[in-house]
mmCIF file of C-alpha atoms in Angstrom:
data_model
loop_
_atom_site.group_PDB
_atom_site.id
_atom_site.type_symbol
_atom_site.label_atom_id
_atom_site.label_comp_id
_atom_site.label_asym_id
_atom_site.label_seq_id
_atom_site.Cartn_x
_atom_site.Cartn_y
_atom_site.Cartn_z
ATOM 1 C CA UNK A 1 -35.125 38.432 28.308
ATOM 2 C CA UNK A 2 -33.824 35.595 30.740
ATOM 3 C CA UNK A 3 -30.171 34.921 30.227
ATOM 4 C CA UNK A 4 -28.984 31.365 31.963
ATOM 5 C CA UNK A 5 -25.846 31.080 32.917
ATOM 6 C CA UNK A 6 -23.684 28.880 35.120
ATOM 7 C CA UNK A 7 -24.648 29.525 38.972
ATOM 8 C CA UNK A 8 -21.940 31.495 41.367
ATOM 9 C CA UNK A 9 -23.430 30.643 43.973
ATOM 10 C CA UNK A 10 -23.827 26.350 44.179
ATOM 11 C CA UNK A 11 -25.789 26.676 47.323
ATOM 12 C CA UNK A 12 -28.954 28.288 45.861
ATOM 13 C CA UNK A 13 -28.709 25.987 42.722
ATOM 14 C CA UNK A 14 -26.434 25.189 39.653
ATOM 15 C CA UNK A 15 -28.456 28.057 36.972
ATOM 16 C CA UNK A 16 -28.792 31.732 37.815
ATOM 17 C CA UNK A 17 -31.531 33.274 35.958
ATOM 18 C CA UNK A 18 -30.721 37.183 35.005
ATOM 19 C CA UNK A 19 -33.979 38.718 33.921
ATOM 20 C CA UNK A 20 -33.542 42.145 31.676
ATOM 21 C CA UNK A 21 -36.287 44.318 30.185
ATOM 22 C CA UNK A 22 -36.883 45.825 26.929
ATOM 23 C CA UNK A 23 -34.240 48.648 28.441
ATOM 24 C CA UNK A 24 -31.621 46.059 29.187
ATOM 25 C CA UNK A 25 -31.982 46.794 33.318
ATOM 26 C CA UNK A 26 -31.633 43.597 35.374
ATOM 27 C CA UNK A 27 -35.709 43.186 37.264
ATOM 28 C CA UNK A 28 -34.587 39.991 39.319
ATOM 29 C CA UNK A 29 -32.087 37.318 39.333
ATOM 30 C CA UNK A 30 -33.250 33.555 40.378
ATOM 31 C CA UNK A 31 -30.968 30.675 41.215
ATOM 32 C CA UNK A 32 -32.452 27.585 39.883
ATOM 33 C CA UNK A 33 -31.300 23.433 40.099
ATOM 34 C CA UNK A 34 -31.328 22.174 36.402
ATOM 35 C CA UNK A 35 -34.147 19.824 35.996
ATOM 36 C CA UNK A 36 -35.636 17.854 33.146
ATOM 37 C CA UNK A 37 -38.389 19.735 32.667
ATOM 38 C CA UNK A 38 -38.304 23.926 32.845
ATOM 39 C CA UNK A 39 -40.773 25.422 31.402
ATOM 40 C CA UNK A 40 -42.404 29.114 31.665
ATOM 41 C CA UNK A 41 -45.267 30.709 30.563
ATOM 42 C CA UNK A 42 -46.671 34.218 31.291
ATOM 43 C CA UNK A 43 -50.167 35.464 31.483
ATOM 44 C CA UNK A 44 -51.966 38.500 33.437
ATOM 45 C CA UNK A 45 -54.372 37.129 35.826
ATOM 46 C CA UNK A 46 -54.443 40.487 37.926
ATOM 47 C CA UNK A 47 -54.509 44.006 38.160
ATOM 48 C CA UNK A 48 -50.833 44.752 38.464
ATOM 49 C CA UNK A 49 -48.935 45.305 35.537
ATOM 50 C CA UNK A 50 -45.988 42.323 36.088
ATOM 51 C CA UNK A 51 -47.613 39.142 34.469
ATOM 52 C CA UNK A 52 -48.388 36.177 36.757
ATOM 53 C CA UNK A 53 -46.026 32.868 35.682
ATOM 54 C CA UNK A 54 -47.063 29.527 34.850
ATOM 55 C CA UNK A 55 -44.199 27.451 35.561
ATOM 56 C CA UNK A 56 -43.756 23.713 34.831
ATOM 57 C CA UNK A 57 -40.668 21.874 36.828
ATOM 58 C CA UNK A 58 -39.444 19.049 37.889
ATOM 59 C CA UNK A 59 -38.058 15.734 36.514
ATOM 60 C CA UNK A 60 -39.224 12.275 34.598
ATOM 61 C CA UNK A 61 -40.660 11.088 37.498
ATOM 62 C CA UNK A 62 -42.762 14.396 38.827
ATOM 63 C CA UNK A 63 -43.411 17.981 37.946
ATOM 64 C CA UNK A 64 -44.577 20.390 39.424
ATOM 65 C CA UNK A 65 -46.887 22.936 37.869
ATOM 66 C CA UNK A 66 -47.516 26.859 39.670
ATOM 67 C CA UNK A 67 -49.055 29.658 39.091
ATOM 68 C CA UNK A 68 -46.073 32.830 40.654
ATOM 69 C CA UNK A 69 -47.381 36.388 41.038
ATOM 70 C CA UNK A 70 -44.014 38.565 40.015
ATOM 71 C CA UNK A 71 -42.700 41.826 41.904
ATOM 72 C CA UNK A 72 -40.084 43.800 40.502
ATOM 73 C CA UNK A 73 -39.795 45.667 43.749
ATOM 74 C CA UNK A 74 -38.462 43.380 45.478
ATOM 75 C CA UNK A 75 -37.129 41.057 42.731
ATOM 76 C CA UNK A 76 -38.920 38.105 44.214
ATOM 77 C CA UNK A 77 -42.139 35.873 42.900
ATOM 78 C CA UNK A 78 -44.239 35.074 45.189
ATOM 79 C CA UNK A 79 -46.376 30.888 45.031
ATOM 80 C CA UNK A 80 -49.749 31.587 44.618
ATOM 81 C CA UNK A 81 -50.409 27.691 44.289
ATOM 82 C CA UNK A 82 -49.741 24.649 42.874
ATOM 83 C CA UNK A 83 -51.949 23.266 40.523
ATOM 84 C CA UNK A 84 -53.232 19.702 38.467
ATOM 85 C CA UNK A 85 -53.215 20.709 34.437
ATOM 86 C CA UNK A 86 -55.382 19.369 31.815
ATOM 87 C CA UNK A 87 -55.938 19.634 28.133
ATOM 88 C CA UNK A 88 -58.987 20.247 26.573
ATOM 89 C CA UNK A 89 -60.411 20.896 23.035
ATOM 90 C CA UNK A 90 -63.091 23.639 24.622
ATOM 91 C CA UNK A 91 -64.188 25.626 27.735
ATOM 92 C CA UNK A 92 -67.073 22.491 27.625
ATOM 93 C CA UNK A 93 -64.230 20.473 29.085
ATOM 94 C CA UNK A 94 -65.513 17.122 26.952
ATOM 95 C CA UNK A 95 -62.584 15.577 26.563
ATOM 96 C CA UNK A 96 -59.733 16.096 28.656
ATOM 97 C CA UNK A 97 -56.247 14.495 28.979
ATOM 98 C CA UNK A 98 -53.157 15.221 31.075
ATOM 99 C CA UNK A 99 -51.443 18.628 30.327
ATOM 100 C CA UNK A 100 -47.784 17.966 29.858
ATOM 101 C CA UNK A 101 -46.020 21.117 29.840
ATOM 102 C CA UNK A 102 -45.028 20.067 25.768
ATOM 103 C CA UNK A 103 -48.932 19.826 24.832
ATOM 104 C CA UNK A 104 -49.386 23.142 26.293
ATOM 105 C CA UNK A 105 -50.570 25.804 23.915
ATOM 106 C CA UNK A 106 -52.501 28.428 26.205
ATOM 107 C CA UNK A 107 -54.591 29.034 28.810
ATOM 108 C CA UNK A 108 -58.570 29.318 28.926
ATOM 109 C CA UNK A 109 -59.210 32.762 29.953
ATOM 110 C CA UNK A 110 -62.201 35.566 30.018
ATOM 111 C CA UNK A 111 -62.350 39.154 30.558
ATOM 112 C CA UNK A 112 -65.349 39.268 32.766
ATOM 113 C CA UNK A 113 -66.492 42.999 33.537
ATOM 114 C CA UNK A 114 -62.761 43.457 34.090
ATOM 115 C CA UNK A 115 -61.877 40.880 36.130
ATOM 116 C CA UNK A 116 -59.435 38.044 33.976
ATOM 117 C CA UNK A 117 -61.218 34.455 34.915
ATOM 118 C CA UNK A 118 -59.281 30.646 34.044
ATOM 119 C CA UNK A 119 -61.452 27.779 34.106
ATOM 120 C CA UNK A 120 -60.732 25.380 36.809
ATOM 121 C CA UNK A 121 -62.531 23.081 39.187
ATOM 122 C CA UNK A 122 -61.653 22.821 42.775
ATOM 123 C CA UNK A 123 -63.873 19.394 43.070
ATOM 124 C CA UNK A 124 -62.119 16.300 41.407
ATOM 125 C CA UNK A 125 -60.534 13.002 42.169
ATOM 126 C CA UNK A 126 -57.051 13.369 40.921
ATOM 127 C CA UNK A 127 -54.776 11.748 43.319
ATOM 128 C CA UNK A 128 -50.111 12.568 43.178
ATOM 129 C CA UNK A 129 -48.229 9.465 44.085
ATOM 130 C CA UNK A 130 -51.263 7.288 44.771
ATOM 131 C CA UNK A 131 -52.304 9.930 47.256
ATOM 132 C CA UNK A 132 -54.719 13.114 47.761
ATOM 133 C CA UNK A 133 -52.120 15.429 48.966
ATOM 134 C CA UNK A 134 -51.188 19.095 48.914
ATOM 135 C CA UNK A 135 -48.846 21.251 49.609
ATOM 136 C CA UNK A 136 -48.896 22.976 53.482
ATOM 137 C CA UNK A 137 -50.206 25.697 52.264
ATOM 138 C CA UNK A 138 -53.203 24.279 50.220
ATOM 139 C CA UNK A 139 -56.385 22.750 50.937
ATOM 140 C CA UNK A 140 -56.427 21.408 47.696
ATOM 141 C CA UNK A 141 -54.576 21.576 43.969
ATOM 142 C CA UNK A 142 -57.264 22.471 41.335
ATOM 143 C CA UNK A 143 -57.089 21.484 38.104
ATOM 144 C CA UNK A 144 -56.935 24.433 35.605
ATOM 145 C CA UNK A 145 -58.147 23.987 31.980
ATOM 146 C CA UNK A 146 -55.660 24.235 29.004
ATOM 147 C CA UNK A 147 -55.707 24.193 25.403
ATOM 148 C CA UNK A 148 -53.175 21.989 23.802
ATOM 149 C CA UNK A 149 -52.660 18.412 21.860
ATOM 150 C CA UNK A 150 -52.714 15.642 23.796
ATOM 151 C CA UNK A 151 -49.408 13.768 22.644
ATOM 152 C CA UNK A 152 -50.190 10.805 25.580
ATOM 153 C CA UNK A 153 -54.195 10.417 25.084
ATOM 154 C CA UNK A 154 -54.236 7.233 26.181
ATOM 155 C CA UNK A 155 -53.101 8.278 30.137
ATOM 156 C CA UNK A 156 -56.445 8.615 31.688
ATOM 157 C CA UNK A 157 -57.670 11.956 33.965
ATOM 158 C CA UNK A 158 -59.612 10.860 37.422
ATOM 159 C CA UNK A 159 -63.060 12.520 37.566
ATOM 160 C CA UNK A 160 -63.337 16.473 37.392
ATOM 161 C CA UNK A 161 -66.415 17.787 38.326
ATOM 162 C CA UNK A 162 -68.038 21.457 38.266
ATOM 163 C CA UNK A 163 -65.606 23.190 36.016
ATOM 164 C CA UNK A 164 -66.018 26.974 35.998
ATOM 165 C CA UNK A 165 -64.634 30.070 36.243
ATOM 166 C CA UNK A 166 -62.985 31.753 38.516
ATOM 167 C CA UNK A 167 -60.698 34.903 38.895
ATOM 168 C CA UNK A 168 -57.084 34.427 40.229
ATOM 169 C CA UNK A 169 -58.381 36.070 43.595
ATOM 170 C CA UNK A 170 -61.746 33.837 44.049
ATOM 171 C CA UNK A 171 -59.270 30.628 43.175
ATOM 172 C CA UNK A 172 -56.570 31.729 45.878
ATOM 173 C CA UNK A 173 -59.457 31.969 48.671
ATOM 174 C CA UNK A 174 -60.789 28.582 48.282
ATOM 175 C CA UNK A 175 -58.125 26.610 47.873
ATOM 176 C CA UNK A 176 -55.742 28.162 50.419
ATOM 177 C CA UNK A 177 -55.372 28.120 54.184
#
């Protein structure tokens, strides 16, 4: 369960986040700034047992979209990266449009000999703000394949090239520094 309430501590942000488990112990507590847009998802994309986080936040003018790997241990989630989203209709990637966190419905996976692969390209053209940046930490954002209903199919997606699949692991180690 995540239980928002009103923050008690304004410096780290105007939510706190109380996370409780099917035994009703607190795993983590997050502050958070209310945005426009706050949206999670969860999905297992390794071998530990906490399920990675797709989160999409931010406000009218920008979101951003993650991928967090969770650690009850020490209550924290750890970025793994940042990441450009796109809808499409099949793993053929024929059509694709923006993925708004609201036309998200899941997440192309495949259990691979064990190993849980998205599809995703790390060679495209899409540029945030009129630019090709990154964060720090990133060589570049790759664009990771969604299902979903475009509800905006007439905003257009630069070029994607090579989409294929990769495991969370192989993804981290090409795209980070």
């Amino acid at each position: 369960f995540i239980c928002k309430v009103k923050s008690d501590n304004t410096d780290k942000g105007d939510i706190k986040e109380i996370w409780v488990d099917h035994d009703y112990k607190i795993v983590k507590i997050k502050y958070r700034w209310g945005a426009d847009y706050d949206y999670y998802w969860f999905v297992n994309l390794d071998i530990d047992k906490e399920p990675e986080i797709f989160s999409a936040y931010g406000y009218s003018d920008g979101i951003d979209y993650a991928f967090y790997d969770q650690n009850f241990e020490n209550k924290k989630d750890e970025l793994l990266f940042y990441i450009n989203p796109i809808i499409t209709e099949s793993s053929q990637a024929k059509k694709i449009y923006w993925g708004y966190p609201w036309d998200i419905t899941g997440l192309f996976l495949k259990n691979e000999n064990g190993v849980i692969k998205i599809l995703a390209s790390i060679n495209h053209d899409i540029e945030l703000n009129g630019e090709k940046e990154h964060p720090a930490n990133q060589t570049i954002l790759p664009v990771i394949c969604f299902k979903g209903i475009s509800t905006q199919p007439d905003v257009t997606v630069e070029e994607i090239r090579d989409i294929k699949w990769f495991s969370i692991e192989e993804l981290t180690s090409k795209i980070t520094k």
